[in-house]
Amino acid sequence: MDLNSLTISQLRAQLAAGETTSVELTRAFLERVKATDGKINAFITVCEQEALTAADEADQRIAAGNAAPLTGIPLAVKDIFNTREVRTTCASKILDNYVSPYDATAVARLREQGAVIIGKLNMDEFAMGSSNENSAAGSVKNPWDLSRVPGGSSGGSAASVAAGQVLATLGTDTGGSIRQPASHCGVVGLKPTYGRVSRYGVVAYASSLDQVGPLARNVEDCATLLGAVAGYDPADSTSVDVPVPDYLATLKEGVKGKKIGLPQEYFIDGLDADVQAAVEAAIETYKQLGAEIVEVNLPHTDYAVACYYLIATAEASSNLARYDGVRYGVRVDNGEGLIGMYQRTRAAGFGDEVKRRIMLGTYALSSGYYDAYYLKAQKVRTLIRQDFLAAFEQVDFMLTPVAPTPAFRIGEKVNDPLQMYLSDIFTIPVNLAGTCALSLPCGVSSEGLPIGLQLLGKAFAEAEILQAAWAFENATDFGGKLAPL
Amino acid sequence: MKINREDVEHVARLARLALQPAELDALTGQMDAILDYVEKLNELDTEGITPTAHAVPMENAFREDLVKPSIGIARAQQNAPDKDGSCFKVPKVIE
């Protein structure tokens, strides 16, 4: 049996029928991690003992006849999620020795279902990056081409799914950190609406933009995972009390009669020719599936990256003030008193990109510059959000590329922060608008690299974009592929 | 120039980062380039536009002020670099 070509629902059926056990599955995926992770470096921590214990408990639960959708299914989560009594580093030296005393709500919800968490996945330090090169645990390699980046910041979460180390993972997305790596690794990744999933226990980067979401090898598994973690949480007062629909129930209803918007500002000069061809072919597929294609405009798209890098860095500079060597994490003290200890600890503990964003954010919030930078960016955010609201009055959802190019080479953009930031140009606006979007495979470049398609939905319309993604996935043959490792 | 090396040193002090001279040099150029780029926001007239702090418009989230079980002192301190009884211990604050 090839465990790595199955879906969660197929595995669930096999578990229910007694054809396999969670312990057997867990061992198989742990073996796959051992065999492949030396090449891609997707895991920071592998929790073998904890996973086998959880798998054994899951088998007992299945035998007792009260299994939930994820009972016994091996999964992994980005190392940004607090996991009780397991090391949680956020890929930073400053949290190198941090063992969390509690579970993030999203992790707790997976555990309540009896899911088996086999480990913690590599990422850009504090989720700041588009290439997974900013990790204290080392770069993640793209499983399709080991000389290329997997995207970031959830690079480990995407690479691990593409390599068949797990069927699905959780990541976080602040400016594209689920969708861009999903696109570069040829998997499905969903950024839910802001407030759809609790952020409690998720290490904060930019609190008004951060959102938790699933990555998986197919749309159905993505829907299953979203259903497990979505919903109001009293511990996160920005989570929204909107009922969670049954995402699987409506998954296969198709897109006949749906209006799909093509925002003209996303189809620009400089778009890679293979990306453009793949997205245009996807538009044709949707026409054949009975959808109506409409041109729309998001006029402030060109300002999104500038707006994001002020708001996100300002929020980051505030959030990361907590790393001061007092309550947890690494401390560097050379006898210069409290302030000296703070300064040494933070200088030694943070990597270059994190320092750069803290500095930029501190500057944007500092006396005399607040109105010119932070307040200005918040006003532009209003304009970007209004663009989305106006476009969604004309269409059901929108379709765009995820990234201007397929995965770039390791080292290619590392010395030019601004060029790196601009690689997120198509994903950032959704975070600013607070709406939902997903990335799914829609083609392969001439160099054999995956290309992703982005579907942008209205607030809390995850069911609708999952439905549209499922229709495309099942009409084409781009999804579900395992990278040859 | 949007920002010079003295500005960068000042911001590093505000951010509590003891940066090396080479880091300050590199950041001066990089921050200047990024600030030059974000200048494009000034092409937009935002007079009278309400700023967006959060994507989902929300009023205050109130709850009852009730005592509930928490993780306790020992677990809260398990990652402390230094502690003294039930307190976190820090270097001397007042000379």
XYZ file of N, CA and C in Angstrom, chain B:
285
model
N 18.198 61.310 0.742
C 18.269 60.352 1.862
C 17.080 60.517 2.801
N 16.361 59.455 3.051
C 15.246 59.473 3.983
C 15.763 59.304 5.414
N 16.849 58.572 5.543
C 17.310 58.202 6.882
C 18.843 58.121 6.864
N 19.500 58.634 7.914
C 20.963 58.529 7.959
C 21.398 57.621 9.115
N 22.710 57.442 9.228
C 23.215 56.465 10.188
C 22.867 56.859 11.627
N 22.850 58.147 11.919
C 22.498 58.591 13.283
C 21.041 58.241 13.592
N 20.147 58.423 12.606
C 18.741 58.041 12.797
C 18.645 56.547 13.111
N 19.408 55.751 12.354
C 19.355 54.293 12.523
C 19.854 53.911 13.923
N 20.910 54.563 14.383
C 21.403 54.300 15.744
C 20.338 54.647 16.787
N 19.643 55.755 16.566
C 18.579 56.173 17.481
C 17.452 55.132 17.511
N 17.041 54.669 16.327
C 15.964 53.669 16.257
C 16.409 52.362 16.926
N 17.678 51.995 16.756
C 18.191 50.772 17.393
C 18.108 50.885 18.916
N 18.374 52.083 19.433
C 18.237 52.272 20.887
C 16.781 52.124 21.313
N 15.863 52.719 20.529
C 14.434 52.587 20.844
C 13.998 51.129 20.809
N 14.539 50.362 19.859
C 14.144 48.962 19.671
C 14.920 48.018 20.585
N 15.814 48.572 21.420
C 16.614 47.750 22.347
C 17.405 46.673 21.606
N 18.113 47.131 20.567
C 18.964 46.225 19.795
C 20.396 46.764 19.820
N 21.327 45.999 20.384
C 22.738 46.399 20.393
C 23.365 45.951 19.077
N 23.217 46.770 18.039
C 23.674 46.367 16.709
C 25.159 46.683 16.513
N 25.809 45.840 15.709
C 27.219 46.036 15.367
C 27.336 47.155 14.323
N 28.506 47.820 14.257
C 28.691 48.877 13.255
C 28.350 48.421 11.828
N 28.749 47.193 11.482
C 28.466 46.706 10.126
C 26.961 46.560 9.894
N 26.237 46.142 10.955
C 24.781 46.014 10.835
C 24.133 47.384 10.653
N 24.630 48.363 11.393
C 24.084 49.719 11.279
C 24.322 50.282 9.876
N 25.505 50.015 9.335
C 25.815 50.467 7.974
C 24.859 49.839 6.966
N 24.698 48.517 7.044
C 23.847 47.815 6.081
C 22.399 48.294 6.215
N 21.922 48.423 7.455
C 20.536 48.832 7.674
C 20.271 50.243 7.165
N 21.261 51.113 7.258
C 21.051 52.490 6.802
C 20.675 52.495 5.318
N 21.426 51.756 4.522
C 21.139 51.682 3.091
C 19.817 50.975 2.804
N 19.585 49.853 3.486
C 18.372 49.065 3.225
C 17.118 49.815 3.657
N 17.161 50.418 4.843
C 15.980 51.149 5.318
C 15.719 52.362 4.445
N 16.784 52.985 3.972
C 16.615 54.144 3.091
C 15.902 53.727 1.798
N 16.311 52.581 1.241
C 15.684 52.102 -0.003
C 14.211 51.756 0.233
N 13.923 51.116 1.364
C 12.540 50.713 1.647
C 11.672 51.957 1.911
N 12.201 52.906 2.668
C 11.438 54.129 2.955
C 11.214 54.940 1.679
N 12.183 54.889 0.781
C 12.026 55.558 -0.505
C 10.882 54.901 -1.289
N 10.833 53.558 -1.224
C 9.773 52.833 -1.932
C 8.392 53.145 -1.348
N 8.276 53.141 -0.017
C 6.942 53.342 0.590
C 6.450 54.786 0.418
N 7.354 55.661 0.000
C 6.983 57.046 -0.307
C 5.838 57.113 -1.323
N 5.699 56.036 -2.128
C 4.661 56.042 -3.155
C 3.255 56.156 -2.570
N 3.093 55.841 -1.293
C 1.763 55.998 -0.672
C 1.316 57.459 -0.733
N 2.282 58.377 -0.798
C 1.930 59.804 -0.834
C 1.348 60.242 -2.171
N 1.386 59.331 -3.174
C 0.698 59.633 -4.430
C -0.813 59.653 -4.217
N -1.276 58.999 -3.144
C -2.714 58.876 -2.896
C -3.203 59.975 -1.964
N -4.330 60.563 -2.314
C -4.966 61.541 -1.439
C -5.830 60.771 -0.432
N -5.447 60.806 0.825
C -6.198 60.056 1.843
C -6.911 61.005 2.811
N -7.071 62.249 2.369
C -7.797 63.227 3.183
C -9.215 62.698 3.475
N -9.585 62.655 4.747
C -10.943 62.244 5.104
C -11.176 60.742 5.117
N -10.160 59.940 4.783
C -10.311 58.476 4.802
C -10.127 57.977 6.242
N -11.033 57.113 6.694
C -10.908 56.540 8.035
C -9.848 55.446 8.019
N -8.876 55.484 8.934
C -7.856 54.431 8.936
C -8.442 53.076 9.340
N -7.924 51.994 8.767
C -8.342 50.633 9.134
C -7.293 50.032 10.061
N -7.690 49.757 11.306
C -6.777 49.107 12.244
C -6.972 47.598 12.185
N -8.192 47.159 11.865
C -8.524 45.744 11.813
C -9.448 45.480 10.643
N -9.247 44.343 9.977
C -10.028 44.049 8.789
C -11.486 43.781 9.116
N -11.737 43.180 10.264
C -13.112 42.875 10.644
C -13.562 43.940 11.645
N -14.539 44.767 11.276
C -14.981 45.811 12.205
C -15.562 45.171 13.462
N -15.019 45.540 14.609
C -15.459 44.908 15.863
C -15.568 45.942 16.958
N -16.560 45.755 17.807
C -16.650 46.544 19.034
C -15.827 45.820 20.097
N -15.726 46.393 21.260
C -15.002 45.728 22.336
C -15.604 44.358 22.637
N -14.748 43.400 22.926
C -15.211 42.054 23.268
C -15.223 41.926 24.799
N -16.395 41.980 25.365
C -16.499 41.902 26.827
C -16.750 40.471 27.289
N -16.301 40.161 28.490
C -16.634 38.889 29.128
C -16.770 39.133 30.618
N -17.369 38.161 31.298
C -17.477 38.248 32.748
C -16.078 38.200 33.359
N -15.879 38.958 34.431
C -14.577 38.973 35.111
C -14.554 37.860 36.156
N -14.289 36.642 35.691
C -14.344 35.471 36.569
C -12.946 34.859 36.722
N -12.671 34.347 37.909
C -11.416 33.627 38.135
C -11.548 32.232 37.527
N -10.568 31.865 36.687
C -10.583 30.532 36.066
C -9.235 29.871 36.314
N -9.150 28.556 36.200
C -7.859 27.888 36.387
C -6.843 28.390 35.357
N -5.588 28.555 35.764
C -4.540 28.952 34.836
C -3.405 27.926 34.924
N -2.329 28.166 34.201
C -1.294 27.124 34.137
C -0.464 27.036 35.411
N -0.552 28.024 36.280
C 0.164 27.949 37.549
C 1.586 28.478 37.453
N 2.144 28.808 38.631
C 3.448 29.473 38.678
C 4.566 28.585 38.124
N 4.587 27.319 38.534
C 5.704 26.454 38.134
C 5.786 26.330 36.611
N 4.650 26.116 35.953
C 4.663 25.988 34.485
C 4.961 27.325 33.824
N 4.440 28.402 34.412
C 4.700 29.723 33.840
C 6.191 30.062 33.920
N 6.865 29.513 34.914
C 8.300 29.807 35.101
C 9.219 28.793 34.434
N 8.657 27.755 33.829
C 9.517 26.653 33.382
C 10.559 27.074 32.349
N 10.305 28.169 31.636
C 11.268 28.638 30.631
C 12.088 29.838 31.092
N 11.949 30.221 32.340
C 12.620 31.447 32.794
C 14.134 31.297 32.770
N 14.857 32.276 32.209
C 16.326 32.222 32.232
C 16.864 32.279 33.665
N 16.157 32.988 34.542
C 16.584 33.087 35.939
C 15.342 33.355 36.782
N 15.281 32.759 37.971
C 14.106 32.970 38.822
C 14.515 32.930 40.284
N 13.641 33.459 41.120
C 13.881 33.473 42.562
C 12.533 33.216 43.210
N 12.340 32.013 43.711
C 11.038 31.655 44.260
C 9.979 31.739 43.182
N 8.932 32.491 43.446
C 7.858 32.597 42.453
C 8.054 33.816 41.541
N 9.236 34.419 41.557
C 9.490 35.625 40.744
C 10.460 35.326 39.598
N 10.334 36.115 38.541
C 11.362 36.142 37.502
C 12.470 37.065 37.989
N 13.722 36.643 37.847
C 14.831 37.442 38.341
C 15.513 38.159 37.167
N 15.747 39.456 37.324
C 16.383 40.248 36.265
C 17.630 40.941 36.805
N 18.510 41.386 35.908
C 19.679 42.155 36.369
C 19.231 43.430 37.081
N 20.165 43.997 37.840
C 19.883 45.186 38.639
C 19.287 46.318 37.782
N 18.162 46.894 38.244
C 17.470 47.928 37.486
C 17.928 49.313 37.914
N 18.073 49.516 39.243
C 18.424 50.847 39.764
C 19.852 50.808 40.305
N 20.654 51.764 39.843
C 22.054 51.819 40.333
C 22.088 52.285 41.773
